[in-house]
Amino acid sequence: KLEKVWLMIGVMTLIAFLSTVGYQAFASGHAPPSDLTKLDPEKVEETPPFDEPGLHQIGDNEYELIMVLQSFGFTPNKVEIPQGATVKFIVTSVDVVHGFEIAGTRVNMMVTPGHVNSMTYKFNEKGEYLILCNEYCGIGHHMMSAELEVK
Ligand code: CUA
């Protein structure tokens, strides 16, 4: 008998949880980029935030860098940020699986079409950083790179 009560509580909790999640998804129809995890790879260019790739300041020396990966390049492929900047990289691919690695940092992501991946990193040191594709994606794979300059 007591088990039934616990089971009911469990079910109720689950329902409450699911409806909260469902409501939040609905309520934020204009979902912030951080909550965006899936998208139609064919509509990347018209799906925020990827309709405006590039660097966007979101706070005091805090940025979001929206990047689109496509064989065999990054858009944008040259970015400058100030020293000490915290950058949230928000990336997706429009075609095949690519990699997003910033040499000399712990930033390393797999970039899959239909998915949004993100990672945040603080650049304390000045210098030129190389962004590389580290997933074999075709004959131009070895040329696929971008530059990030911390000045
Ligand atoms: Cu893109 Cu390798």
PDB file of N, CA and C and ligand atoms in Angstrom, residues 69-74 95-99 132-138 140-145, ligand 1:
ATOM      1  N   LEU A  69      30.457  26.206 -39.079  1.00  0.00           N
ATOM      2  CA  LEU A  69      31.481  25.392 -39.722  1.00  0.00           C
ATOM      3  C   LEU A  69      30.899  24.723 -40.955  1.00  0.00           C
ATOM      4  N   GLN A  70      31.712  24.769 -42.007  1.00  0.00           N
ATOM      5  CA  GLN A  70      31.284  24.177 -43.272  1.00  0.00           C
ATOM      6  C   GLN A  70      32.544  23.759 -44.001  1.00  0.00           C
ATOM      7  N   SER A  71      32.501  22.665 -44.708  1.00  0.00           N
ATOM      8  CA  SER A  71      33.687  22.198 -45.430  1.00  0.00           C
ATOM      9  C   SER A  71      34.141  23.287 -46.404  1.00  0.00           C
ATOM     10  N   PHE A  72      35.284  23.848 -46.310  1.00  0.00           N
ATOM     11  CA  PHE A  72      36.323  23.566 -45.328  1.00  0.00           C
ATOM     12  C   PHE A  72      36.731  24.870 -44.658  1.00  0.00           C
ATOM     13  N   GLY A  73      35.804  25.444 -43.931  1.00  0.00           N
ATOM     14  CA  GLY A  73      36.138  26.699 -43.291  1.00  0.00           C
ATOM     15  C   GLY A  73      35.259  27.039 -42.103  1.00  0.00           C
ATOM     16  N   PHE A  74      35.687  28.105 -41.413  1.00  0.00           N
ATOM     17  CA  PHE A  74      34.950  28.628 -40.273  1.00  0.00           C
ATOM     18  C   PHE A  74      34.418  30.010 -40.661  1.00  0.00           C
ATOM     19  N   ASP A  95      27.140  20.966 -42.696  1.00  0.00           N
ATOM     20  CA  ASP A  95      27.232  19.780 -43.549  1.00  0.00           C
ATOM     21  C   ASP A  95      27.627  18.499 -42.820  1.00  0.00           C
ATOM     22  N   VAL A  96      28.920  18.318 -42.594  1.00  0.00           N
ATOM     23  CA  VAL A  96      29.359  17.069 -41.978  1.00  0.00           C
ATOM     24  C   VAL A  96      29.921  17.343 -40.583  1.00  0.00           C
ATOM     25  N   VAL A  97      30.369  16.298 -39.929  1.00  0.00           N
ATOM     26  CA  VAL A  97      30.961  16.465 -38.597  1.00  0.00           C
ATOM     27  C   VAL A  97      32.332  17.114 -38.728  1.00  0.00           C
ATOM     28  N   HIS A  98      32.510  18.206 -38.019  1.00  0.00           N
ATOM     29  CA  HIS A  98      33.807  18.877 -37.954  1.00  0.00           C
ATOM     30  C   HIS A  98      34.262  18.900 -36.499  1.00  0.00           C
ATOM     31  N   GLY A  99      35.459  19.385 -36.314  1.00  0.00           N
ATOM     32  CA  GLY A  99      35.971  19.546 -34.956  1.00  0.00           C
ATOM     33  C   GLY A  99      36.261  21.010 -34.709  1.00  0.00           C
ATOM     34  N   LEU A 132      41.296  25.014 -35.048  1.00  0.00           N
ATOM     35  CA  LEU A 132      41.486  23.934 -36.015  1.00  0.00           C
ATOM     36  C   LEU A 132      40.294  23.000 -36.057  1.00  0.00           C
ATOM     37  N   CYS A 133      40.111  22.394 -37.219  1.00  0.00           N
ATOM     38  CA  CYS A 133      39.158  21.299 -37.315  1.00  0.00           C
ATOM     39  C   CYS A 133      39.953  20.029 -37.035  1.00  0.00           C
ATOM     40  N   ASN A 134      39.520  19.282 -36.029  1.00  0.00           N
ATOM     41  CA  ASN A 134      40.271  18.069 -35.696  1.00  0.00           C
ATOM     42  C   ASN A 134      39.480  16.790 -35.940  1.00  0.00           C
ATOM     43  N   GLU A 135      38.468  16.894 -36.812  1.00  0.00           N
ATOM     44  CA  GLU A 135      37.736  15.694 -37.235  1.00  0.00           C
ATOM     45  C   GLU A 135      37.922  15.612 -38.734  1.00  0.00           C
ATOM     46  N   TYR A 136      38.305  14.453 -39.218  1.00  0.00           N
ATOM     47  CA  TYR A 136      38.507  14.352 -40.666  1.00  0.00           C
ATOM     48  C   TYR A 136      37.179  14.587 -41.378  1.00  0.00           C
ATOM     49  N   CYS A 137      37.163  15.598 -42.270  1.00  0.00           N
ATOM     50  CA  CYS A 137      35.888  15.961 -42.883  1.00  0.00           C
ATOM     51  C   CYS A 137      35.954  16.003 -44.407  1.00  0.00           C
ATOM     52  N   GLY A 138      37.054  15.541 -44.978  1.00  0.00           N
ATOM     53  CA  GLY A 138      37.142  15.521 -46.434  1.00  0.00           C
ATOM     54  C   GLY A 138      38.495  16.019 -46.894  1.00  0.00           C
ATOM     55  N   GLY A 140      39.675  18.765 -47.878  1.00  0.00           N
ATOM     56  CA  GLY A 140      40.196  20.061 -47.454  1.00  0.00           C
ATOM     57  C   GLY A 140      40.383  20.160 -45.948  1.00  0.00           C
ATOM     58  N   HIS A 141      40.227  19.036 -45.277  1.00  0.00           N
ATOM     59  CA  HIS A 141      40.279  19.019 -43.806  1.00  0.00           C
ATOM     60  C   HIS A 141      41.523  19.705 -43.239  1.00  0.00           C
ATOM     61  N   HIS A 142      42.664  19.393 -43.797  1.00  0.00           N
ATOM     62  CA  HIS A 142      43.920  19.916 -43.244  1.00  0.00           C
ATOM     63  C   HIS A 142      44.050  21.429 -43.431  1.00  0.00           C
ATOM     64  N   MET A 143      43.203  22.005 -44.285  1.00  0.00           N
ATOM     65  CA  MET A 143      43.278  23.454 -44.499  1.00  0.00           C
ATOM     66  C   MET A 143      42.234  24.205 -43.680  1.00  0.00           C
ATOM     67  N   MET A 144      41.433  23.469 -42.972  1.00  0.00           N
ATOM     68  CA  MET A 144      40.313  24.093 -42.276  1.00  0.00           C
ATOM     69  C   MET A 144      40.771  24.682 -40.940  1.00  0.00           C
ATOM     70  N   SER A 145      40.870  26.004 -40.917  1.00  0.00           N
ATOM     71  CA  SER A 145      41.316  26.652 -39.687  1.00  0.00           C
ATOM     72  C   SER A 145      40.829  28.088 -39.633  1.00  0.00           C
TER      73      SER A 145
HETATM   74 CU1  CUA B   1      36.356  20.127 -40.930  1.00  0.00          CU
HETATM   75 CU2  CUA B   1      38.109  18.541 -40.714  1.00  0.00          CU
END
